[in-house]
Tab-separated table of C-alpha atoms in Angstrom:
chain	number	residue	atom	x	y	z
A	1	MET	CA	-36.414	12.767	23.396
A	2	LYS	CA	-33.510	13.035	21.522
A	3	PHE	CA	-34.167	9.132	20.497
A	4	ILE	CA	-37.423	9.567	19.268
A	5	LYS	CA	-35.941	12.385	16.963
A	6	SER	CA	-33.097	10.072	15.700
A	7	LEU	CA	-34.966	6.552	15.098
A	8	TYR	CA	-37.362	6.649	12.032
A	9	LEU	CA	-38.514	3.292	10.295
A	10	ASN	CA	-37.630	2.633	6.891
A	11	ASN	CA	-39.143	1.804	3.288
A	12	PHE	CA	-38.609	-2.145	4.285
A	13	PHE	CA	-40.616	-1.593	7.786
A	14	PHE	CA	-43.420	-0.786	6.162
A	15	TYR	CA	-43.547	-3.261	3.044
A	16	VAL	CA	-43.694	-6.075	5.940
A	17	LEU	CA	-46.081	-4.257	7.936
A	18	LEU	CA	-48.303	-4.108	4.923
A	19	GLY	CA	-47.745	-7.662	3.931
A	20	ILE	CA	-48.864	-8.378	7.823
A	21	ILE	CA	-51.895	-5.427	7.140
A	22	GLY	CA	-52.849	-8.313	3.868
A	23	LEU	CA	-52.509	-11.823	5.123
A	24	PHE	CA	-54.707	-10.152	8.738
A	25	VAL	CA	-56.995	-9.779	6.172
A	26	CYS	CA	-56.841	-13.706	4.670
A	27	ALA	CA	-56.549	-14.687	8.500
A	28	PHE	CA	-61.004	-13.580	7.542
A	29	ILE	CA	-61.559	-15.942	4.702
A	30	PHE	CA	-58.290	-18.284	6.412
A	31	PRO	CA	-59.505	-19.010	9.670
A	32	ASN	CA	-56.076	-20.802	10.502
A	33	LEU	CA	-54.155	-17.554	9.816
A	34	TYR	CA	-54.611	-16.122	12.666
A	35	ASN	CA	-52.705	-17.549	15.312
A	36	ALA	CA	-49.471	-17.602	12.626
A	37	VAL	CA	-49.890	-14.179	11.678
A	38	TRP	CA	-49.646	-12.722	15.476
A	39	PHE	CA	-46.244	-15.074	15.814
A	40	ILE	CA	-44.953	-12.562	12.222
A	41	VAL	CA	-45.631	-9.075	13.828
A	42	LEU	CA	-44.207	-10.735	17.001
A	43	ILE	CA	-40.770	-11.067	14.600
A	44	LEU	CA	-41.045	-7.732	13.028
A	45	VAL	CA	-41.459	-6.061	17.041
A	46	THR	CA	-38.529	-8.518	17.904
A	47	PHE	CA	-36.109	-7.399	15.278
A	48	SER	CA	-36.999	-4.674	15.315
A	49	GLY	CA	-35.862	-4.510	18.907
A	50	LEU	CA	-33.237	-5.813	18.219
A	51	ASP	CA	-32.068	-3.480	14.712
A	52	ILE	CA	-32.938	-0.246	17.475
A	53	LEU	CA	-30.499	-2.518	20.068
A	54	VAL	CA	-27.462	-2.422	17.593
A	55	LEU	CA	-27.863	0.665	16.178
A	56	TYR	CA	-27.757	2.597	19.033
A	57	LEU	CA	-25.949	-0.039	21.159
A	58	THR	CA	-22.434	2.601	19.857
A	59	LYS	CA	-22.303	5.821	20.955
A	60	THR	CA	-20.811	6.707	18.490
A	61	GLY	CA	-21.533	4.988	15.666
A	62	ILE	CA	-20.146	6.813	12.556
A	63	GLU	CA	-17.427	9.771	12.232
A	64	ALA	CA	-18.480	12.210	8.874
A	65	GLU	CA	-17.704	15.450	7.661
A	66	ARG	CA	-18.657	17.771	4.208
A	67	ILE	CA	-14.714	19.077	2.736
A	68	THR	CA	-15.689	22.261	0.775
A	69	PRO	CA	-13.892	24.985	-1.741
A	70	GLU	CA	-12.106	27.430	1.655
A	71	LYS	CA	-14.028	29.901	-1.422
A	72	LEU	CA	-16.447	28.622	-4.328
A	73	SER	CA	-15.885	29.484	-7.831
A	74	ASN	CA	-18.631	31.147	-9.172
A	75	GLY	CA	-19.854	30.273	-12.304
A	76	ASP	CA	-17.568	26.648	-12.671
A	77	LEU	CA	-18.218	23.029	-10.510
A	78	ASN	CA	-16.679	22.784	-6.755
A	79	PRO	CA	-16.151	20.282	-5.706
A	80	ILE	CA	-17.175	18.975	-1.579
A	81	THR	CA	-17.033	15.845	-0.783
A	82	VAL	CA	-17.959	13.659	2.713
A	83	ALA	CA	-15.662	11.506	4.304
A	84	VAL	CA	-17.636	9.095	6.574
A	85	LYS	CA	-15.806	6.594	8.814
A	86	ASN	CA	-17.739	3.882	10.252
A	87	HIS	CA	-16.939	2.636	13.889
A	88	TYR	CA	-19.327	0.246	13.924
A	89	THR	CA	-18.851	-3.838	13.992
A	90	PHE	CA	-21.061	-4.683	11.030
A	91	LYS	CA	-21.755	-3.310	7.254
A	92	ILE	CA	-24.182	-0.614	7.257
A	93	SER	CA	-25.837	0.478	5.438
A	94	ILE	CA	-26.096	4.469	4.743
A	95	LYS	CA	-28.207	7.195	2.961
A	96	ILE	CA	-26.855	10.681	2.819
A	97	ILE	CA	-28.856	13.783	2.446
A	98	ASP	CA	-26.397	16.988	2.682
A	99	GLU	CA	-28.695	20.298	3.551
A	100	ILE	CA	-27.195	22.642	0.391
A	101	PRO	CA	-27.409	26.267	0.376
A	102	PHE	CA	-31.054	27.651	-0.866
A	103	GLN	CA	-29.830	29.467	-3.719
A	104	PHE	CA	-29.302	25.720	-5.157
A	105	GLN	CA	-32.872	25.247	-5.163
A	106	VAL	CA	-31.460	21.935	-4.629
A	107	ARG	CA	-34.682	19.738	-3.012
A	108	ASP	CA	-33.805	15.693	-3.543
A	109	PHE	CA	-30.140	14.876	-2.389
A	110	LYS	CA	-29.136	11.971	-2.107
A	111	ILE	CA	-27.272	9.206	-2.060
A	112	SER	CA	-27.005	5.961	-0.780
A	113	LYS	CA	-23.709	3.822	-0.232
A	114	THR	CA	-22.327	1.210	2.254
A	115	ILE	CA	-19.777	0.756	4.304
A	116	LYS	CA	-17.760	-1.901	5.765
A	117	ALA	CA	-17.219	-2.908	9.350
A	118	SER	CA	-14.204	0.042	10.678
A	119	GLU	CA	-14.196	0.913	6.703
A	120	HIS	CA	-13.425	5.883	5.853
A	121	LYS	CA	-15.028	5.743	2.590
A	122	GLU	CA	-14.934	9.866	0.944
A	123	PHE	CA	-17.615	10.613	-1.510
A	124	GLY	CA	-17.822	13.492	-3.609
A	125	TYR	CA	-20.766	15.121	-5.219
A	126	GLU	CA	-19.958	19.124	-7.501
A	127	LEU	CA	-21.683	22.040	-7.054
A	128	ARG	CA	-22.254	25.417	-9.370
A	129	PRO	CA	-23.090	28.609	-7.891
A	130	THR	CA	-24.248	31.483	-9.858
A	131	GLU	CA	-24.134	34.003	-8.274
A	132	ARG	CA	-20.834	35.833	-5.707
A	133	GLY	CA	-22.172	35.887	-1.809
A	134	GLU	CA	-22.150	34.265	0.643
A	135	TYR	CA	-23.318	30.387	1.264
A	136	ASN	CA	-24.993	28.564	3.914
A	137	PHE	CA	-25.117	24.648	3.609
A	138	GLY	CA	-27.413	23.906	6.739
A	139	ALA	CA	-26.205	19.718	8.655
A	140	LEU	CA	-25.018	17.560	7.049
A	141	ASN	CA	-27.721	13.994	7.536
A	142	ILE	CA	-26.294	10.718	7.633
A	143	TYR	CA	-29.240	7.615	8.262
A	144	VAL	CA	-27.029	4.619	9.417
A	145	SER	CA	-29.200	1.071	8.564
A	146	SER	CA	-27.722	-2.389	9.715
A	147	PRO	CA	-28.110	-4.789	7.872
A	148	LEU	CA	-31.353	-5.924	9.094
A	149	LYS	CA	-33.067	-2.382	7.400
A	150	LEU	CA	-36.234	-1.853	9.107
A	151	ILE	CA	-35.137	1.522	11.500
A	152	SER	CA	-32.499	3.529	10.313
A	153	ARG	CA	-30.448	6.303	13.053
A	154	ARG	CA	-29.733	9.658	11.901
A	155	PHE	CA	-26.340	11.413	12.583
A	156	SER	CA	-26.402	14.879	11.957
A	157	PHE	CA	-22.643	17.123	11.522
A	158	ASP	CA	-21.445	20.349	9.962
A	159	LYS	CA	-24.349	22.935	11.501
A	160	ASN	CA	-23.728	26.005	10.001
A	161	LYS	CA	-21.604	26.356	8.094
A	162	MET	CA	-21.029	29.674	5.643
A	163	VAL	CA	-18.899	29.259	2.008
A	164	PRO	CA	-18.120	32.660	0.653
A	165	THR	CA	-18.537	32.357	-3.468
A	166	TYR	CA	-15.695	34.159	-5.554
A	167	PRO	CA	-15.114	34.895	-9.022
A	168	SER	CA	-14.241	32.749	-10.919
A	169	TYR	CA	-10.650	31.593	-9.282
A	170	ILE	CA	-11.113	28.260	-11.027
A	171	GLN	CA	-10.450	30.379	-14.196
A	172	LEU	CA	-7.076	31.951	-12.605
A	173	ARG	CA	-5.418	28.782	-12.110
A	174	LYS	CA	-6.216	27.735	-15.602
A	175	TYR	CA	-4.278	30.782	-17.116
A	176	ASP	CA	-1.797	31.570	-13.887
A	177	LEU	CA	0.861	30.264	-16.655
A	178	LEU	CA	-0.867	31.794	-20.231
A	179	ALA	CA	1.843	35.642	-20.333
A	180	PHE	CA	4.060	32.545	-20.847
A	181	SER	CA	3.363	29.929	-22.336
A	182	ASN	CA	4.861	28.730	-25.935
A	183	ASN	CA	1.812	26.902	-26.710
A	184	LEU	CA	-0.471	29.155	-26.340
A	185	HIS	CA	-2.510	28.103	-29.197
A	186	GLN	CA	-2.898	24.856	-27.235
A	187	TYR	CA	-6.108	27.872	-24.998
A	188	GLY	CA	-7.576	28.938	-27.802
A	189	ILE	CA	-5.120	32.454	-27.597
A	190	LYS	CA	-4.454	34.283	-31.191
A	191	LYS	CA	-0.572	34.073	-32.016
A	192	ILE	CA	0.291	37.514	-32.725
A	193	ARG	CA	2.682	38.684	-35.382
A	194	ARG	CA	5.421	41.052	-34.136
A	195	ILE	CA	5.231	44.435	-36.000
A	196	GLY	CA	8.594	46.217	-35.372
A	197	HIS	CA	10.380	46.638	-32.548
A	198	THR	CA	9.278	47.620	-29.221
A	199	MET	CA	11.487	50.026	-27.377
A	200	GLU	CA	12.183	48.973	-23.954
A	201	PHE	CA	15.677	47.253	-24.542
A	202	GLU	CA	16.200	44.377	-22.496
A	203	GLN	CA	20.359	42.771	-23.108
A	204	ILE	CA	22.841	42.822	-26.069
A	205	LYS	CA	22.875	38.803	-27.433
A	206	GLU	CA	24.700	36.709	-29.493
A	207	TYR	CA	23.472	35.814	-32.670
A	208	VAL	CA	21.453	33.117	-33.609
A	209	GLN	CA	20.258	32.031	-36.752
A	210	GLY	CA	16.519	33.560	-37.044
A	211	ASP	CA	17.388	36.869	-34.854
A	212	ASP	CA	16.141	39.713	-37.333
A	213	LEU	CA	19.833	40.974	-38.949
A	214	ARG	CA	18.436	44.929	-38.665
A	215	THR	CA	19.102	44.273	-35.549
A	216	LEU	CA	22.968	43.787	-35.052
A	217	ASN	CA	25.394	45.545	-32.696
A	218	TRP	CA	28.075	46.339	-34.788
A	219	LYS	CA	29.867	47.932	-31.701
A	220	ALA	CA	29.395	45.024	-29.767
A	221	THR	CA	30.378	42.839	-32.837
A	222	ALA	CA	34.015	44.730	-33.185
A	223	LYS	CA	34.533	44.559	-29.422
A	224	LYS	CA	33.071	40.200	-28.927
A	225	ASN	CA	34.422	39.393	-33.149
A	226	ALA	CA	31.261	37.141	-33.480
A	227	LEU	CA	27.585	38.231	-34.585
A	228	MET	CA	25.654	40.235	-31.554
A	229	VAL	CA	22.206	41.569	-32.031
A	230	ASN	CA	20.026	43.799	-29.574
A	231	GLN	CA	17.243	42.352	-27.983
A	232	PHE	CA	14.551	43.813	-27.037
A	233	GLN	CA	11.183	43.245	-24.849
A	234	ASP	CA	7.946	44.883	-23.847
A	235	GLU	CA	7.562	47.817	-22.259
A	236	LYS	CA	6.823	46.988	-18.899
A	237	SER	CA	5.077	49.020	-16.033
A	238	GLN	CA	1.963	50.266	-19.031
A	239	SER	CA	-1.165	50.708	-16.263
A	240	VAL	CA	-3.909	48.813	-18.167
A	241	TYR	CA	-8.091	49.246	-16.358
A	242	MET	CA	-10.448	46.598	-16.112
A	243	ALA	CA	-13.322	49.547	-16.289
A	244	ILE	CA	-16.657	47.255	-15.781
A	245	ASP	CA	-20.121	48.637	-16.942
A	246	LYS	CA	-22.524	46.906	-13.605
A	247	GLY	CA	-26.306	49.304	-15.044
A	248	ARG	CA	-28.853	46.942	-16.037
A	249	VAL	CA	-27.739	46.553	-19.817
A	250	MET	CA	-24.732	43.539	-16.884
A	251	GLN	CA	-28.064	42.130	-15.932
A	252	MET	CA	-28.855	39.870	-18.760
A	253	PRO	CA	-28.002	35.643	-18.191
A	254	PHE	CA	-26.356	33.493	-20.312
A	255	ASP	CA	-26.508	30.054	-18.219
A	256	GLY	CA	-27.430	30.678	-14.983
A	257	LEU	CA	-24.638	33.154	-15.040
A	258	SER	CA	-24.533	37.474	-15.585
A	259	LEU	CA	-23.149	39.246	-17.833
A	260	LEU	CA	-21.753	41.633	-14.935
A	261	ASP	CA	-20.872	38.722	-13.669
A	262	TYR	CA	-19.136	37.263	-16.705
A	263	ALA	CA	-17.387	40.487	-16.488
A	264	ILE	CA	-16.108	40.365	-13.541
A	265	ASN	CA	-14.752	36.425	-13.993
A	266	SER	CA	-12.916	37.828	-17.026
A	267	THR	CA	-11.327	40.541	-15.252
A	268	LEU	CA	-10.282	38.420	-11.492
A	269	VAL	CA	-8.175	36.117	-15.604
A	270	LEU	CA	-7.299	38.892	-16.986
A	271	SER	CA	-5.414	41.167	-14.518
A	272	ASN	CA	-3.336	37.704	-13.003
A	273	VAL	CA	-2.114	38.086	-17.110
A	274	ILE	CA	-1.355	41.489	-17.254
A	275	LEU	CA	0.492	41.501	-13.583
A	276	LYS	CA	2.516	38.108	-15.155
A	277	LYS	CA	3.901	39.966	-18.447
A	278	GLN	CA	4.848	42.875	-14.848
A	279	ASP	CA	2.341	45.459	-16.321
A	280	LYS	CA	0.221	47.544	-13.954
A	281	ALA	CA	-3.339	46.015	-13.103
A	282	GLY	CA	-5.550	47.565	-12.192
A	283	VAL	CA	-9.831	47.795	-11.332
A	284	PHE	CA	-12.964	49.571	-11.266
A	285	ALA	CA	-16.924	50.101	-11.870
A	286	PHE	CA	-19.574	52.010	-12.495
A	287	SER	CA	-23.375	52.271	-13.407
A	288	LYS	CA	-24.766	56.030	-11.260
A	289	LYS	CA	-20.935	56.751	-9.880
A	290	VAL	CA	-18.021	55.524	-10.529
A	291	GLU	CA	-16.573	52.995	-7.712
A	292	ASN	CA	-15.153	50.039	-6.282
A	293	ARG	CA	-11.621	51.170	-6.947
A	294	VAL	CA	-8.259	50.033	-6.878
A	295	PHE	CA	-5.438	52.055	-8.863
A	296	ALA	CA	-3.024	50.442	-11.722
A	297	GLU	CA	0.527	48.282	-9.651
A	298	LYS	CA	1.934	46.022	-9.717
A	299	ARG	CA	2.576	45.143	-5.623
A	300	ALA	CA	2.277	40.946	-4.753
A	301	SER	CA	-0.867	42.285	-2.640
A	302	GLN	CA	-2.601	43.537	-6.683
A	303	MET	CA	-3.447	40.248	-7.128
A	304	GLN	CA	-5.747	39.895	-3.448
A	305	LYS	CA	-6.491	42.882	-4.002
A	306	ILE	CA	-8.160	42.929	-7.051
A	307	LEU	CA	-10.150	39.836	-5.936
A	308	GLU	CA	-11.445	41.382	-3.105
A	309	THR	CA	-12.751	44.368	-5.074
A	310	LEU	CA	-14.622	41.844	-7.415
A	311	TYR	CA	-16.182	39.809	-4.573
A	312	ASN	CA	-18.165	42.492	-2.665
A	313	ILE	CA	-19.092	43.839	-6.341
A	314	LYS	CA	-21.997	45.352	-5.932
A	315	THR	CA	-24.937	46.576	-7.602
A	316	ASP	CA	-29.827	47.020	-8.312
A	317	PHE	CA	-28.670	47.024	-12.813
A	318	PHE	CA	-29.583	51.192	-12.724
A	319	GLU	CA	-29.015	52.418	-16.090
A	320	SER	CA	-25.295	53.623	-15.904
A	321	ASP	CA	-23.860	56.906	-16.431
A	322	TYR	CA	-20.926	57.625	-18.966
A	323	SER	CA	-20.299	61.663	-18.391
A	324	ARG	CA	-20.037	60.024	-15.004
A	325	LEU	CA	-17.354	58.107	-16.922
A	326	TYR	CA	-15.956	60.403	-18.571
A	327	VAL	CA	-15.267	62.860	-15.908
A	328	ASP	CA	-14.016	60.176	-13.733
A	329	ILE	CA	-11.498	59.361	-15.725
A	330	LYS	CA	-9.869	61.832	-16.292
A	331	LYS	CA	-10.015	63.015	-13.110
A	332	ASN	CA	-8.907	59.550	-11.646
A	333	ILE	CA	-6.320	58.379	-14.999
A	334	ASN	CA	-3.714	60.441	-15.921
A	335	GLN	CA	-1.165	58.319	-17.428
A	336	ARG	CA	-1.908	56.878	-20.708
A	337	SER	CA	-3.205	53.729	-20.327
A	338	LEU	CA	-5.469	50.563	-22.294
A	339	ILE	CA	-9.211	50.610	-20.533
A	340	ILE	CA	-11.035	48.050	-20.862
A	341	LEU	CA	-14.482	48.568	-20.698
A	342	TYR	CA	-16.664	45.531	-20.164
A	343	THR	CA	-20.481	46.765	-21.497
A	344	ASN	CA	-23.231	45.992	-23.606
A	345	PHE	CA	-25.068	47.547	-26.871
A	346	GLU	CA	-28.241	45.994	-28.127
A	347	THR	CA	-28.560	49.195	-31.062
A	348	MET	CA	-26.659	51.612	-32.493
A	349	ASP	CA	-28.943	53.789	-30.493
A	350	GLY	CA	-27.550	53.023	-27.008
A	351	LEU	CA	-24.178	53.357	-28.816
A	352	ASN	CA	-24.430	56.853	-30.371
A	353	ARG	CA	-26.246	57.354	-26.206
A	354	GLN	CA	-22.271	56.753	-24.982
A	355	LEU	CA	-20.115	57.731	-28.317
A	356	PRO	CA	-19.563	61.022	-27.285
A	357	TYR	CA	-17.960	60.479	-23.788
A	358	LEU	CA	-16.231	57.896	-25.211
A	359	LYS	CA	-14.786	59.615	-27.950
A	360	GLY	CA	-13.560	61.780	-24.909
A	361	ILE	CA	-12.189	58.781	-23.488
A	362	ALA	CA	-10.589	57.410	-26.766
A	363	LYS	CA	-8.686	61.138	-26.515
A	364	SER	CA	-6.188	60.333	-23.871
A	365	HIS	CA	-5.991	57.096	-23.387
A	366	LEU	CA	-6.127	53.782	-25.329
A	367	LEU	CA	-9.475	52.549	-25.640
A	368	VAL	CA	-11.176	49.067	-25.607
A	369	VAL	CA	-15.387	48.288	-26.494
A	370	VAL	CA	-15.475	44.511	-25.018
A	371	PHE	CA	-19.395	43.840	-25.712
A	372	PHE	CA	-21.733	40.884	-26.264
A	373	SER	CA	-23.272	38.992	-28.865
A	374	ASN	CA	-26.989	38.117	-28.168
A	375	THR	CA	-26.982	33.806	-28.721
A	376	GLU	CA	-30.637	33.280	-28.243
A	377	LEU	CA	-30.330	35.345	-31.497
A	378	ASN	CA	-28.062	32.529	-33.120
A	379	ALA	CA	-30.682	29.185	-32.322
A	380	ILE	CA	-33.393	31.916	-34.240
A	381	ILE	CA	-31.238	32.859	-37.226
A	382	ASN	CA	-30.009	28.703	-37.714
A	383	ARG	CA	-33.505	27.120	-36.764
A	384	LYS	CA	-35.848	25.824	-39.959
A	385	THR	CA	-38.470	28.560	-40.821
A	386	ASP	CA	-42.149	26.677	-41.410
A	387	THR	CA	-44.195	29.954	-40.800
A	388	ILE	CA	-44.675	33.401	-42.445
A	389	GLN	CA	-43.852	34.398	-38.612
A	390	GLU	CA	-41.299	32.489	-37.406
A	391	ILE	CA	-39.584	34.113	-41.248
A	392	TYR	CA	-40.562	37.854	-39.564
A	393	ASP	CA	-38.804	36.936	-36.634
A	394	LYS	CA	-35.582	35.205	-38.525
A	395	VAL	CA	-35.377	38.483	-40.188
A	396	ILE	CA	-35.554	40.932	-37.175
A	397	ALA	CA	-32.725	38.583	-35.708
A	398	GLU	CA	-29.847	39.020	-38.861
A	399	LYS	CA	-30.671	43.071	-37.800
A	400	PHE	CA	-29.375	42.857	-34.894
A	401	MET	CA	-26.635	40.733	-35.156
A	402	PHE	CA	-25.834	42.842	-38.483
A	403	GLU	CA	-25.854	46.088	-36.201
A	404	LYS	CA	-23.248	44.389	-33.323
A	405	ARG	CA	-21.671	44.425	-36.132
A	406	LEU	CA	-22.325	47.944	-36.982
A	407	ILE	CA	-21.086	48.960	-33.897
A	408	ALA	CA	-17.784	47.338	-33.020
A	409	ASN	CA	-17.967	49.504	-37.405
A	410	GLU	CA	-18.874	52.561	-35.808
A	411	LEU	CA	-16.531	52.236	-32.987
A	412	LYS	CA	-13.571	51.698	-35.429
A	413	LYS	CA	-13.816	54.176	-36.627
A	414	TYR	CA	-12.604	56.931	-34.296
A	415	GLY	CA	-9.525	54.982	-33.627
A	416	ILE	CA	-11.549	52.714	-30.926
A	417	HIS	CA	-10.358	49.350	-30.683
A	418	SER	CA	-13.672	46.862	-29.933
A	419	VAL	CA	-14.372	42.950	-28.700
A	420	LEU	CA	-17.542	41.449	-29.661
A	421	THR	CA	-17.777	38.157	-28.142
A	422	GLN	CA	-20.181	35.113	-27.042
A	423	PRO	CA	-20.327	35.083	-22.735
A	424	GLU	CA	-18.345	31.875	-22.718
A	425	ASN	CA	-15.623	32.764	-24.884
A	426	LEU	CA	-15.667	36.254	-23.140
A	427	THR	CA	-11.912	35.669	-20.643
A	428	LEU	CA	-9.584	34.209	-24.105
A	429	ASP	CA	-11.291	36.987	-26.506
A	430	ALA	CA	-9.777	39.921	-23.529
A	431	ILE	CA	-6.894	38.203	-23.175
A	432	ASN	CA	-6.320	37.969	-27.013
A	433	LYS	CA	-6.545	41.756	-27.024
A	434	TYR	CA	-4.471	42.115	-24.644
A	435	LEU	CA	-1.468	40.394	-26.150
A	436	GLU	CA	-2.344	41.671	-29.542
A	437	ILE	CA	-1.742	45.550	-27.831
A	438	LYS	CA	1.405	44.624	-26.574
A	439	ALA	CA	2.598	42.380	-29.123
A	440	ARG	CA	1.558	45.392	-31.413
A	441	GLY	CA	2.864	48.243	-28.947
A	442	ILE	CA	0.711	50.763	-30.259
A	443	LEU	CA	-0.232	51.244	-26.641
């Protein structure tokens, strides 16, 4: 039974069989062909039996393994490798059909290759998940054919393998040393001009050309008989919280990912930058209630705790309750902190409903509201218009885009910082804003 399940007839076998049927038809017109056609049938049966023999004579014809990352990175291309070792003494043709998790909806996956005798080869492909959670791979099916190409033998490996998909740790690695890079502009990070000095003293050092003369330390200069200056550094151990709105306004998709997942990916990267800058990073999410909380710390295990918390954020995209958010922040965050709120406002009316709570938070903390521009509107605005309906659509789109800028100005009136960004630029813009706040010492 196992033998029958693993035995497959190749297309070449059916092409030959189709040719034989055609010859039998011709034999009705030319009777002399009849015996020759039966001889061809005998040859087909003989070679098919020989093909089965050479494929099944070796018990372990091939060895194969699917090599996946320990976890997949959400929203990124993740490399998957298939390693195959040929134990046959002849060159084989293989067809790899991997049972990819159903979330990808890939129904035509196939890799066709040839492998020489006793050769080891690796073949790769990439997967881009667009939601967090568990991804279950089925069997790795490999169909092996000999040089005769009449019969295939199926081998199955790595059945039922589960790989979790976490927030984008590939982005995390990309920006891992961002806070200390001297070439931030290469990553799209703005250079921030420092205004004044932060108040945290670091050391007294010898003056070099370019140092601010206003920082000269005259007592140290007199002792050393050389110009000495005070050196200051960014204040450390400041608390920074990323608050993620997981309500219905964050359900909007962009390039396969929801705005919520973009916010989660950005939070992971920004948390790493915050910890590298010796500040304390914390996270919480809210919708009908505040949950998924990680209090701001800068201990060694903080990044792992934040990663696991972000992975476990789940939502039904309810209407978000900003009054509960305000009460929770007032109750649980006693020290003045930087709160970066990931949310989305489409209209001024939507902002005005929540503005009293945002103003309340901004009285005790430095609040930054991060919201998204609607990239679909750009396509409408930039499109050439030919009809009255298209002109009307373009005017409405421009009105909505203008209203986004009005929202940013309205927040600025009440001392609330804002970042209006496109989803693909979210991580860079959020890092920019944090570095700007640190450089200006306004926290």
